[in-house]
Each structure stands twice: as C-alpha cells, then as structure tokens.
C-alpha cells in the first residue's frame, strides 16, 4: 500500500509541474502501443530542458520517456505523464504500473547481485528471485538466473559514446515454462547500469536507456 500511495503522489506531482514536449511525447507513444509508433526523436537539448533524470523506455510496440521524481533508499521511481510508473532498484525493474500485465513485486532469495554491483559479478554466477505478476494468480513465481560476462561494448546515448561492460542474465521461470535473456550495459568504475533489456514479465520486454548518465548516482 505504501508503494501505491507513492505512485499516486508521483503522478499527481508530474501533472502539476507541467510537461515539456518531450514528456508529453511519452503519453502519446505509450497510448499508441496497440497501433505501434515511430521511434522518438530526442535531442540533448530536449533532455536538458527537463529538470529531472530521464530514461527512454521502449517496448515491442511503443516508446516513451519517464522522469525520476522520487528516490527512497535504493528505490527509484520513474513516471511518465501517461501515469505509467517503473520502480527500479540498482538498475533492475521491481515493479510496473500502467504497462500490463504489471509486475507487482520482485525479491531475491539470498544476496542481490545487482546490489553488489554487476561490474564485479563472476561469469556463471547464479541467483534466485521471486516475482508476483498482477494477472490471475501468478504469485511467488521463482526466477532462476545465470550471469554471463560478455565483452566491452560501445553504446551511444544521444550521440555520445560510452564504453560499457555487457552482462547477460539468462532467466527461467519453470512454473510458466518461460526462458529468456536480460542484457545489461554497466559502467565499469561504479556499476551503474546505463542501458538494459529486461523481461519484467514473460509478456513485457523493456529496453531502458538513461538519457542523462551524468545524473546517475555512483555506487
């Protein structure tokens, strides 16, 4: 219930503070998901005009921009003007609102490799977490994962190159017969994830790009 209240507060705050053309684009693109949309044309000037850290979020059929309006301990709340919300912890999405079927919660069984920092993770490391999906009775689903260290890759964000460590996470949800691969591009000095591709549920694959890497907290 506390998270729900926080989400409501964030959405209300975003609507009151007004939206730049960039933020207004997020509501249009996410609403157009059933028809599909053209990629957003975002410039550095667009991003600098909004006084918040921002991420670009892409699904298979939509694209939008979300602003970080709140931080609570190691939780980050990202909100779009269309009332979609992502809650992340150490770069991993732990809850979604407005992107059904929504991820209700996520929790690790044992230490979180994301909290420890993926830049330090050894090849072949395994972990287990449980997730709840707000759809039917898909509660307490076990997600088994194995991490693979890939090479350094250059990622361009708003035409600026960043040399990042790529870490792949092969995941399985045995109860649903699902398997897939999450990909994370990590700063080697502090472990901040600047770009990722994450299955938040078996139906929803999100690509997340941090549009203001210099605003991200160092570990």
PDB file of N, CA and C in Angstrom, residues 60-149:
ATOM      1  N   UNK A  60       7.952  -3.579 -27.370  1.00  0.00           N
ATOM      2  CA  UNK A  60       7.921  -4.068 -28.744  1.00  0.00           C
ATOM      3  C   UNK A  60       7.065  -3.178 -29.641  1.00  0.00           C
ATOM      4  N   UNK A  61       6.167  -2.385 -29.052  1.00  0.00           N
ATOM      5  CA  UNK A  61       5.242  -1.609 -29.878  1.00  0.00           C
ATOM      6  C   UNK A  61       5.087  -0.159 -29.441  1.00  0.00           C
ATOM      7  N   UNK A  62       5.897   0.306 -28.496  1.00  0.00           N
ATOM      8  CA  UNK A  62       5.735   1.678 -28.028  1.00  0.00           C
ATOM      9  C   UNK A  62       7.037   2.215 -27.472  1.00  0.00           C
ATOM     10  N   UNK A  63       7.078   3.527 -27.312  1.00  0.00           N
ATOM     11  CA  UNK A  63       8.274   4.171 -26.801  1.00  0.00           C
ATOM     12  C   UNK A  63       7.870   5.434 -26.064  1.00  0.00           C
ATOM     13  N   UNK A  64       8.537   5.710 -24.941  1.00  0.00           N
ATOM     14  CA  UNK A  64       8.213   6.909 -24.172  1.00  0.00           C
ATOM     15  C   UNK A  64       9.349   7.289 -23.256  1.00  0.00           C
ATOM     16  N   UNK A  65       9.226   8.470 -22.666  1.00  0.00           N
ATOM     17  CA  UNK A  65      10.232   8.991 -21.747  1.00  0.00           C
ATOM     18  C   UNK A  65       9.626   9.084 -20.359  1.00  0.00           C
ATOM     19  N   UNK A  66      10.417   8.700 -19.356  1.00  0.00           N
ATOM     20  CA  UNK A  66       9.976   8.751 -17.969  1.00  0.00           C
ATOM     21  C   UNK A  66      10.986   9.565 -17.162  1.00  0.00           C
ATOM     22  N   UNK A  67      10.479  10.289 -16.154  1.00  0.00           N
ATOM     23  CA  UNK A  67      11.327  11.123 -15.303  1.00  0.00           C
ATOM     24  C   UNK A  67      11.433  10.500 -13.919  1.00  0.00           C
ATOM     25  N   UNK A  68      12.610  10.645 -13.308  1.00  0.00           N
ATOM     26  CA  UNK A  68      12.801  10.158 -11.941  1.00  0.00           C
ATOM     27  C   UNK A  68      12.358  11.260 -10.978  1.00  0.00           C
ATOM     28  N   UNK A  69      11.198  11.052 -10.352  1.00  0.00           N
ATOM     29  CA  UNK A  69      10.627  12.071  -9.490  1.00  0.00           C
ATOM     30  C   UNK A  69      10.841  11.783  -8.010  1.00  0.00           C
ATOM     31  N   UNK A  70      11.298  10.580  -7.686  1.00  0.00           N
ATOM     32  CA  UNK A  70      11.461  10.272  -6.256  1.00  0.00           C
ATOM     33  C   UNK A  70      12.508   9.177  -6.085  1.00  0.00           C
ATOM     34  N   UNK A  71      13.263   9.266  -5.013  1.00  0.00           N
ATOM     35  CA  UNK A  71      14.159   8.204  -4.577  1.00  0.00           C
ATOM     36  C   UNK A  71      13.872   7.919  -3.118  1.00  0.00           C
ATOM     37  N   UNK A  72      13.784   6.655  -2.783  1.00  0.00           N
ATOM     38  CA  UNK A  72      13.517   6.235  -1.416  1.00  0.00           C
ATOM     39  C   UNK A  72      14.477   5.112  -1.074  1.00  0.00           C
ATOM     40  N   UNK A  73      15.507   5.429  -0.315  1.00  0.00           N
ATOM     41  CA  UNK A  73      16.591   4.499  -0.061  1.00  0.00           C
ATOM     42  C   UNK A  73      17.209   4.126  -1.412  1.00  0.00           C
ATOM     43  N   UNK A  74      17.218   2.846  -1.782  1.00  0.00           N
ATOM     44  CA  UNK A  74      17.779   2.464  -3.074  1.00  0.00           C
ATOM     45  C   UNK A  74      16.712   2.235  -4.139  1.00  0.00           C
ATOM     46  N   UNK A  75      15.475   2.665  -3.867  1.00  0.00           N
ATOM     47  CA  UNK A  75      14.401   2.579  -4.862  1.00  0.00           C
ATOM     48  C   UNK A  75      14.333   3.869  -5.657  1.00  0.00           C
ATOM     49  N   UNK A  76      14.130   3.744  -6.960  1.00  0.00           N
ATOM     50  CA  UNK A  76      13.951   4.902  -7.826  1.00  0.00           C
ATOM     51  C   UNK A  76      12.590   4.791  -8.514  1.00  0.00           C
ATOM     52  N   UNK A  77      11.845   5.895  -8.490  1.00  0.00           N
ATOM     53  CA  UNK A  77      10.507   5.934  -9.063  1.00  0.00           C
ATOM     54  C   UNK A  77      10.546   6.753 -10.354  1.00  0.00           C
ATOM     55  N   UNK A  78      10.218   6.096 -11.471  1.00  0.00           N
ATOM     56  CA  UNK A  78      10.222   6.731 -12.784  1.00  0.00           C
ATOM     57  C   UNK A  78       8.780   6.839 -13.264  1.00  0.00           C
ATOM     58  N   UNK A  79       8.394   8.039 -13.713  1.00  0.00           N
ATOM     59  CA  UNK A  79       6.996   8.303 -14.026  1.00  0.00           C
ATOM     60  C   UNK A  79       6.885   8.955 -15.395  1.00  0.00           C
ATOM     61  N   UNK A  80       5.902   8.527 -16.176  1.00  0.00           N
ATOM     62  CA  UNK A  80       5.546   9.179 -17.436  1.00  0.00           C
ATOM     63  C   UNK A  80       4.258   9.962 -17.239  1.00  0.00           C
ATOM     64  N   UNK A  81       4.043  10.967 -18.070  1.00  0.00           N
ATOM     65  CA  UNK A  81       2.841  11.778 -17.924  1.00  0.00           C
ATOM     66  C   UNK A  81       1.579  10.995 -18.262  1.00  0.00           C
ATOM     67  N   UNK A  82       1.728   9.838 -18.852  1.00  0.00           N
ATOM     68  CA  UNK A  82       0.565   8.980 -19.091  1.00  0.00           C
ATOM     69  C   UNK A  82       0.242   8.077 -17.919  1.00  0.00           C
ATOM     70  N   UNK A  83       0.868   8.344 -16.746  1.00  0.00           N
ATOM     71  CA  UNK A  83       0.630   7.644 -15.481  1.00  0.00           C
ATOM     72  C   UNK A  83       1.285   6.270 -15.411  1.00  0.00           C
ATOM     73  N   UNK A  84       2.182   5.964 -16.366  1.00  0.00           N
ATOM     74  CA  UNK A  84       2.953   4.743 -16.229  1.00  0.00           C
ATOM     75  C   UNK A  84       4.068   4.979 -15.212  1.00  0.00           C
ATOM     76  N   UNK A  85       4.383   3.947 -14.434  1.00  0.00           N
ATOM     77  CA  UNK A  85       5.415   4.040 -13.411  1.00  0.00           C
ATOM     78  C   UNK A  85       6.308   2.808 -13.469  1.00  0.00           C
ATOM     79  N   UNK A  86       7.612   3.043 -13.376  1.00  0.00           N
ATOM     80  CA  UNK A  86       8.572   1.965 -13.161  1.00  0.00           C
ATOM     81  C   UNK A  86       9.258   2.219 -11.826  1.00  0.00           C
ATOM     82  N   UNK A  87       9.412   1.181 -11.037  1.00  0.00           N
ATOM     83  CA  UNK A  87      10.178   1.269  -9.805  1.00  0.00           C
ATOM     84  C   UNK A  87      11.386   0.352  -9.966  1.00  0.00           C
ATOM     85  N   UNK A  88      12.572   0.936  -9.846  1.00  0.00           N
ATOM     86  CA  UNK A  88      13.796   0.172 -10.040  1.00  0.00           C
ATOM     87  C   UNK A  88      14.640   0.179  -8.775  1.00  0.00           C
ATOM     88  N   UNK A  89      15.453  -0.847  -8.643  1.00  0.00           N
ATOM     89  CA  UNK A  89      16.413  -0.946  -7.543  1.00  0.00           C
ATOM     90  C   UNK A  89      17.731  -1.439  -8.131  1.00  0.00           C
ATOM     91  N   UNK A  90      18.770  -0.604  -8.037  1.00  0.00           N
ATOM     92  CA  UNK A  90      20.086  -0.965  -8.573  1.00  0.00           C
ATOM     93  C   UNK A  90      20.024  -1.336 -10.048  1.00  0.00           C
ATOM     94  N   UNK A  91      19.126  -0.684 -10.784  1.00  0.00           N
ATOM     95  CA  UNK A  91      19.030  -0.895 -12.220  1.00  0.00           C
ATOM     96  C   UNK A  91      18.066  -1.971 -12.661  1.00  0.00           C
ATOM     97  N   UNK A  92      17.543  -2.764 -11.728  1.00  0.00           N
ATOM     98  CA  UNK A  92      16.599  -3.831 -12.062  1.00  0.00           C
ATOM     99  C   UNK A  92      15.176  -3.349 -11.795  1.00  0.00           C
ATOM    100  N   UNK A  93      14.272  -3.570 -12.747  1.00  0.00           N
ATOM    101  CA  UNK A  93      12.874  -3.191 -12.565  1.00  0.00           C
ATOM    102  C   UNK A  93      12.227  -4.137 -11.562  1.00  0.00           C
ATOM    103  N   UNK A  94      11.633  -3.573 -10.503  1.00  0.00           N
ATOM    104  CA  UNK A  94      10.983  -4.387  -9.478  1.00  0.00           C
ATOM    105  C   UNK A  94       9.465  -4.244  -9.481  1.00  0.00           C
ATOM    106  N   UNK A  95       8.954  -3.199 -10.118  1.00  0.00           N
ATOM    107  CA  UNK A  95       7.508  -3.055 -10.182  1.00  0.00           C
ATOM    108  C   UNK A  95       7.141  -2.156 -11.349  1.00  0.00           C
ATOM    109  N   UNK A  96       5.993  -2.440 -11.986  1.00  0.00           N
ATOM    110  CA  UNK A  96       5.488  -1.588 -13.055  1.00  0.00           C
ATOM    111  C   UNK A  96       4.029  -1.243 -12.775  1.00  0.00           C
ATOM    112  N   UNK A  97       3.621  -0.066 -13.245  1.00  0.00           N
ATOM    113  CA  UNK A  97       2.233   0.371 -13.183  1.00  0.00           C
ATOM    114  C   UNK A  97       1.879   0.939 -14.551  1.00  0.00           C
ATOM    115  N   UNK A  98       0.771   0.489 -15.113  1.00  0.00           N
ATOM    116  CA  UNK A  98       0.317   1.027 -16.389  1.00  0.00           C
ATOM    117  C   UNK A  98       0.925   0.375 -17.608  1.00  0.00           C
ATOM    118  N   UNK A  99       1.658  -0.729 -17.429  1.00  0.00           N
ATOM    119  CA  UNK A  99       2.225  -1.482 -18.548  1.00  0.00           C
ATOM    120  C   UNK A  99       1.854  -2.952 -18.364  1.00  0.00           C
ATOM    121  N   UNK A 100       0.577  -3.283 -18.530  1.00  0.00           N
ATOM    122  CA  UNK A 100       0.100  -4.630 -18.202  1.00  0.00           C
ATOM    123  C   UNK A 100       0.649  -5.689 -19.141  1.00  0.00           C
ATOM    124  N   UNK A 101       0.768  -6.956 -18.610  1.00  0.00           N
ATOM    125  CA  UNK A 101       0.486  -7.351 -17.231  1.00  0.00           C
ATOM    126  C   UNK A 101       1.577  -6.855 -16.295  1.00  0.00           C
ATOM    127  N   UNK A 102       1.181  -6.138 -15.246  1.00  0.00           N
ATOM    128  CA  UNK A 102       2.136  -5.450 -14.400  1.00  0.00           C
ATOM    129  C   UNK A 102       2.893  -6.398 -13.477  1.00  0.00           C
ATOM    130  N   UNK A 103       4.163  -6.066 -13.279  1.00  0.00           N
ATOM    131  CA  UNK A 103       4.970  -6.736 -12.263  1.00  0.00           C
ATOM    132  C   UNK A 103       4.638  -6.114 -10.919  1.00  0.00           C
ATOM    133  N   UNK A 104       4.109  -6.908 -10.003  1.00  0.00           N
ATOM    134  CA  UNK A 104       3.670  -6.396  -8.714  1.00  0.00           C
ATOM    135  C   UNK A 104       4.825  -6.265  -7.731  1.00  0.00           C
ATOM    136  N   UNK A 105       5.745  -7.222  -7.732  1.00  0.00           N
ATOM    137  CA  UNK A 105       6.894  -7.145  -6.829  1.00  0.00           C
ATOM    138  C   UNK A 105       7.955  -8.144  -7.255  1.00  0.00           C
ATOM    139  N   UNK A 106       9.175  -7.914  -6.760  1.00  0.00           N
ATOM    140  CA  UNK A 106      10.304  -8.791  -7.047  1.00  0.00           C
ATOM    141  C   UNK A 106      11.214  -8.794  -5.828  1.00  0.00           C
ATOM    142  N   UNK A 107      11.706  -9.960  -5.438  1.00  0.00           N
ATOM    143  CA  UNK A 107      12.546 -10.062  -4.246  1.00  0.00           C
ATOM    144  C   UNK A 107      13.527 -11.231  -4.410  1.00  0.00           C
ATOM    145  N   UNK A 108      14.759 -11.012  -4.003  1.00  0.00           N
ATOM    146  CA  UNK A 108      15.789 -12.026  -4.150  1.00  0.00           C
ATOM    147  C   UNK A 108      15.765 -13.002  -2.986  1.00  0.00           C
ATOM    148  N   UNK A 109      16.095 -14.240  -3.295  1.00  0.00           N
ATOM    149  CA  UNK A 109      16.329 -15.264  -2.282  1.00  0.00           C
ATOM    150  C   UNK A 109      17.841 -15.308  -2.084  1.00  0.00           C
ATOM    151  N   UNK A 110      18.307 -14.666  -1.040  1.00  0.00           N
ATOM    152  CA  UNK A 110      19.740 -14.510  -0.849  1.00  0.00           C
ATOM    153  C   UNK A 110      20.194 -13.147  -1.358  1.00  0.00           C
ATOM    154  N   UNK A 111      21.521 -12.924  -1.409  1.00  0.00           N
ATOM    155  CA  UNK A 111      22.045 -11.623  -1.812  1.00  0.00           C
ATOM    156  C   UNK A 111      21.660 -11.257  -3.243  1.00  0.00           C
ATOM    157  N   UNK A 112      21.439  -9.975  -3.468  1.00  0.00           N
ATOM    158  CA  UNK A 112      21.145  -9.491  -4.812  1.00  0.00           C
ATOM    159  C   UNK A 112      22.439  -9.171  -5.541  1.00  0.00           C
ATOM    160  N   UNK A 113      22.708  -9.808  -6.675  1.00  0.00           N
ATOM    161  CA  UNK A 113      23.917  -9.458  -7.431  1.00  0.00           C
ATOM    162  C   UNK A 113      23.865  -8.034  -7.967  1.00  0.00           C
ATOM    163  N   UNK A 114      22.669  -7.468  -8.099  1.00  0.00           N
ATOM    164  CA  UNK A 114      22.550  -6.092  -8.574  1.00  0.00           C
ATOM    165  C   UNK A 114      22.980  -5.114  -7.488  1.00  0.00           C
ATOM    166  N   UNK A 115      22.671  -5.427  -6.236  1.00  0.00           N
ATOM    167  CA  UNK A 115      23.114  -4.582  -5.138  1.00  0.00           C
ATOM    168  C   UNK A 115      24.625  -4.635  -4.982  1.00  0.00           C
ATOM    169  N   UNK A 116      25.196  -5.817  -5.177  1.00  0.00           N
ATOM    170  CA  UNK A 116      26.637  -5.968  -5.060  1.00  0.00           C
ATOM    171  C   UNK A 116      27.376  -5.281  -6.197  1.00  0.00           C
ATOM    172  N   UNK A 117      26.690  -5.094  -7.332  1.00  0.00           N
ATOM    173  CA  UNK A 117      27.287  -4.442  -8.493  1.00  0.00           C
ATOM    174  C   UNK A 117      27.652  -5.452  -9.562  1.00  0.00           C
ATOM    175  N   UNK A 118      27.005  -5.344 -10.726  1.00  0.00           N
ATOM    176  CA  UNK A 118      27.249  -6.322 -11.791  1.00  0.00           C
ATOM    177  C   UNK A 118      28.663  -6.219 -12.354  1.00  0.00           C
ATOM    178  N   UNK A 119      29.336  -5.092 -12.147  1.00  0.00           N
ATOM    179  CA  UNK A 119      30.708  -4.983 -12.661  1.00  0.00           C
ATOM    180  C   UNK A 119      31.633  -5.970 -11.971  1.00  0.00           C
ATOM    181  N   UNK A 120      31.213  -6.457 -10.787  1.00  0.00           N
ATOM    182  CA  UNK A 120      32.047  -7.394 -10.029  1.00  0.00           C
ATOM    183  C   UNK A 120      31.641  -8.858 -10.229  1.00  0.00           C
ATOM    184  N   UNK A 121      30.551  -9.119 -10.910  1.00  0.00           N
ATOM    185  CA  UNK A 121      29.994 -10.463 -10.925  1.00  0.00           C
ATOM    186  C   UNK A 121      30.888 -11.415 -11.720  1.00  0.00           C
ATOM    187  N   UNK A 122      31.022 -12.630 -11.204  1.00  0.00           N
ATOM    188  CA  UNK A 122      31.841 -13.640 -11.886  1.00  0.00           C
ATOM    189  C   UNK A 122      31.005 -14.361 -12.936  1.00  0.00           C
ATOM    190  N   UNK A 123      31.650 -14.749 -14.001  1.00  0.00           N
ATOM    191  CA  UNK A 123      30.969 -15.492 -15.063  1.00  0.00           C
ATOM    192  C   UNK A 123      30.402 -16.797 -14.502  1.00  0.00           C
ATOM    193  N   UNK A 124      29.124 -17.069 -14.790  1.00  0.00           N
ATOM    194  CA  UNK A 124      28.482 -18.288 -14.320  1.00  0.00           C
ATOM    195  C   UNK A 124      27.783 -18.163 -12.983  1.00  0.00           C
ATOM    196  N   UNK A 125      27.827 -16.981 -12.364  1.00  0.00           N
ATOM    197  CA  UNK A 125      27.137 -16.777 -11.093  1.00  0.00           C
ATOM    198  C   UNK A 125      25.631 -17.013 -11.257  1.00  0.00           C
ATOM    199  N   UNK A 126      25.035 -17.687 -10.281  1.00  0.00           N
ATOM    200  CA  UNK A 126      23.600 -17.945 -10.330  1.00  0.00           C
ATOM    201  C   UNK A 126      22.894 -17.197  -9.201  1.00  0.00           C
ATOM    202  N   UNK A 127      21.620 -16.951  -9.394  1.00  0.00           N
ATOM    203  CA  UNK A 127      20.815 -16.313  -8.351  1.00  0.00           C
ATOM    204  C   UNK A 127      19.366 -16.734  -8.523  1.00  0.00           C
ATOM    205  N   UNK A 128      18.581 -16.492  -7.476  1.00  0.00           N
ATOM    206  CA  UNK A 128      17.152 -16.832  -7.490  1.00  0.00           C
ATOM    207  C   UNK A 128      16.370 -15.664  -6.911  1.00  0.00           C
ATOM    208  N   UNK A 129      15.279 -15.322  -7.561  1.00  0.00           N
ATOM    209  CA  UNK A 129      14.360 -14.323  -7.020  1.00  0.00           C
ATOM    210  C   UNK A 129      12.936 -14.789  -7.261  1.00  0.00           C
ATOM    211  N   UNK A 130      12.021 -14.178  -6.551  1.00  0.00           N
ATOM    212  CA  UNK A 130      10.609 -14.480  -6.720  1.00  0.00           C
ATOM    213  C   UNK A 130       9.878 -13.227  -7.174  1.00  0.00           C
ATOM    214  N   UNK A 131       8.896 -13.417  -8.047  1.00  0.00           N
ATOM    215  CA  UNK A 131       8.134 -12.291  -8.555  1.00  0.00           C
ATOM    216  C   UNK A 131       6.641 -12.578  -8.430  1.00  0.00           C
ATOM    217  N   UNK A 132       5.872 -11.495  -8.353  1.00  0.00           N
ATOM    218  CA  UNK A 132       4.411 -11.564  -8.388  1.00  0.00           C
ATOM    219  C   UNK A 132       3.951 -10.757  -9.591  1.00  0.00           C
ATOM    220  N   UNK A 133       3.064 -11.340 -10.382  1.00  0.00           N
ATOM    221  CA  UNK A 133       2.532 -10.663 -11.568  1.00  0.00           C
ATOM    222  C   UNK A 133       1.062 -10.378 -11.337  1.00  0.00           C
ATOM    223  N   UNK A 134       0.680  -9.122 -11.554  1.00  0.00           N
ATOM    224  CA  UNK A 134      -0.702  -8.712 -11.312  1.00  0.00           C
ATOM    225  C   UNK A 134      -1.578  -9.196 -12.467  1.00  0.00           C
ATOM    226  N   UNK A 135      -1.801 -10.502 -12.495  1.00  0.00           N
ATOM    227  CA  UNK A 135      -2.565 -11.118 -13.580  1.00  0.00           C
ATOM    228  C   UNK A 135      -2.906 -12.540 -13.139  1.00  0.00           C
ATOM    229  N   UNK A 136      -4.157 -12.765 -12.781  1.00  0.00           N
ATOM    230  CA  UNK A 136      -4.545 -14.082 -12.306  1.00  0.00           C
ATOM    231  C   UNK A 136      -3.909 -14.365 -10.958  1.00  0.00           C
ATOM    232  N   UNK A 137      -3.361 -15.555 -10.796  1.00  0.00           N
ATOM    233  CA  UNK A 137      -2.760 -15.950  -9.525  1.00  0.00           C
ATOM    234  C   UNK A 137      -1.283 -16.271  -9.691  1.00  0.00           C
ATOM    235  N   UNK A 138      -0.603 -15.484 -10.495  1.00  0.00           N
ATOM    236  CA  UNK A 138       0.824 -15.717 -10.721  1.00  0.00           C
ATOM    237  C   UNK A 138       1.620 -15.012  -9.618  1.00  0.00           C
ATOM    238  N   UNK A 139       1.637 -15.671  -8.462  1.00  0.00           N
ATOM    239  CA  UNK A 139       2.254 -15.101  -7.267  1.00  0.00           C
ATOM    240  C   UNK A 139       3.345 -16.053  -6.779  1.00  0.00           C
ATOM    241  N   UNK A 140       4.464 -15.477  -6.327  1.00  0.00           N
ATOM    242  CA  UNK A 140       5.547 -16.307  -5.805  1.00  0.00           C
ATOM    243  C   UNK A 140       6.231 -17.141  -6.860  1.00  0.00           C
ATOM    244  N   UNK A 141       6.305 -16.626  -8.086  1.00  0.00           N
ATOM    245  CA  UNK A 141       6.968 -17.357  -9.162  1.00  0.00           C
ATOM    246  C   UNK A 141       8.481 -17.285  -8.982  1.00  0.00           C
ATOM    247  N   UNK A 142       9.142 -18.410  -9.097  1.00  0.00           N
ATOM    248  CA  UNK A 142      10.599 -18.460  -8.953  1.00  0.00           C
ATOM    249  C   UNK A 142      11.273 -18.156 -10.284  1.00  0.00           C
ATOM    250  N   UNK A 143      12.202 -17.199 -10.238  1.00  0.00           N
ATOM    251  CA  UNK A 143      13.017 -16.857 -11.406  1.00  0.00           C
ATOM    252  C   UNK A 143      14.442 -17.317 -11.122  1.00  0.00           C
ATOM    253  N   UNK A 144      14.935 -18.243 -11.913  1.00  0.00           N
ATOM    254  CA  UNK A 144      16.305 -18.741 -11.780  1.00  0.00           C
ATOM    255  C   UNK A 144      17.172 -18.073 -12.845  1.00  0.00           C
ATOM    256  N   UNK A 145      18.344 -17.606 -12.449  1.00  0.00           N
ATOM    257  CA  UNK A 145      19.168 -16.900 -13.429  1.00  0.00           C
ATOM    258  C   UNK A 145      20.630 -17.301 -13.333  1.00  0.00           C
ATOM    259  N   UNK A 146      21.295 -17.154 -14.468  1.00  0.00           N
ATOM    260  CA  UNK A 146      22.741 -17.386 -14.552  1.00  0.00           C
ATOM    261  C   UNK A 146      23.333 -16.219 -15.349  1.00  0.00           C
ATOM    262  N   UNK A 147      24.403 -15.619 -14.804  1.00  0.00           N
ATOM    263  CA  UNK A 147      25.004 -14.448 -15.419  1.00  0.00           C
ATOM    264  C   UNK A 147      26.210 -14.837 -16.275  1.00  0.00           C
ATOM    265  N   UNK A 148      26.332 -14.137 -17.401  1.00  0.00           N
ATOM    266  CA  UNK A 148      27.461 -14.353 -18.297  1.00  0.00           C
ATOM    267  C   UNK A 148      28.134 -13.009 -18.580  1.00  0.00           C
ATOM    268  N   UNK A 149      29.429 -12.951 -18.355  1.00  0.00           N
ATOM    269  CA  UNK A 149      30.180 -11.741 -18.676  1.00  0.00           C
ATOM    270  C   UNK A 149      30.511 -11.734 -20.164  1.00  0.00           C
TER     271      UNK A 149
END
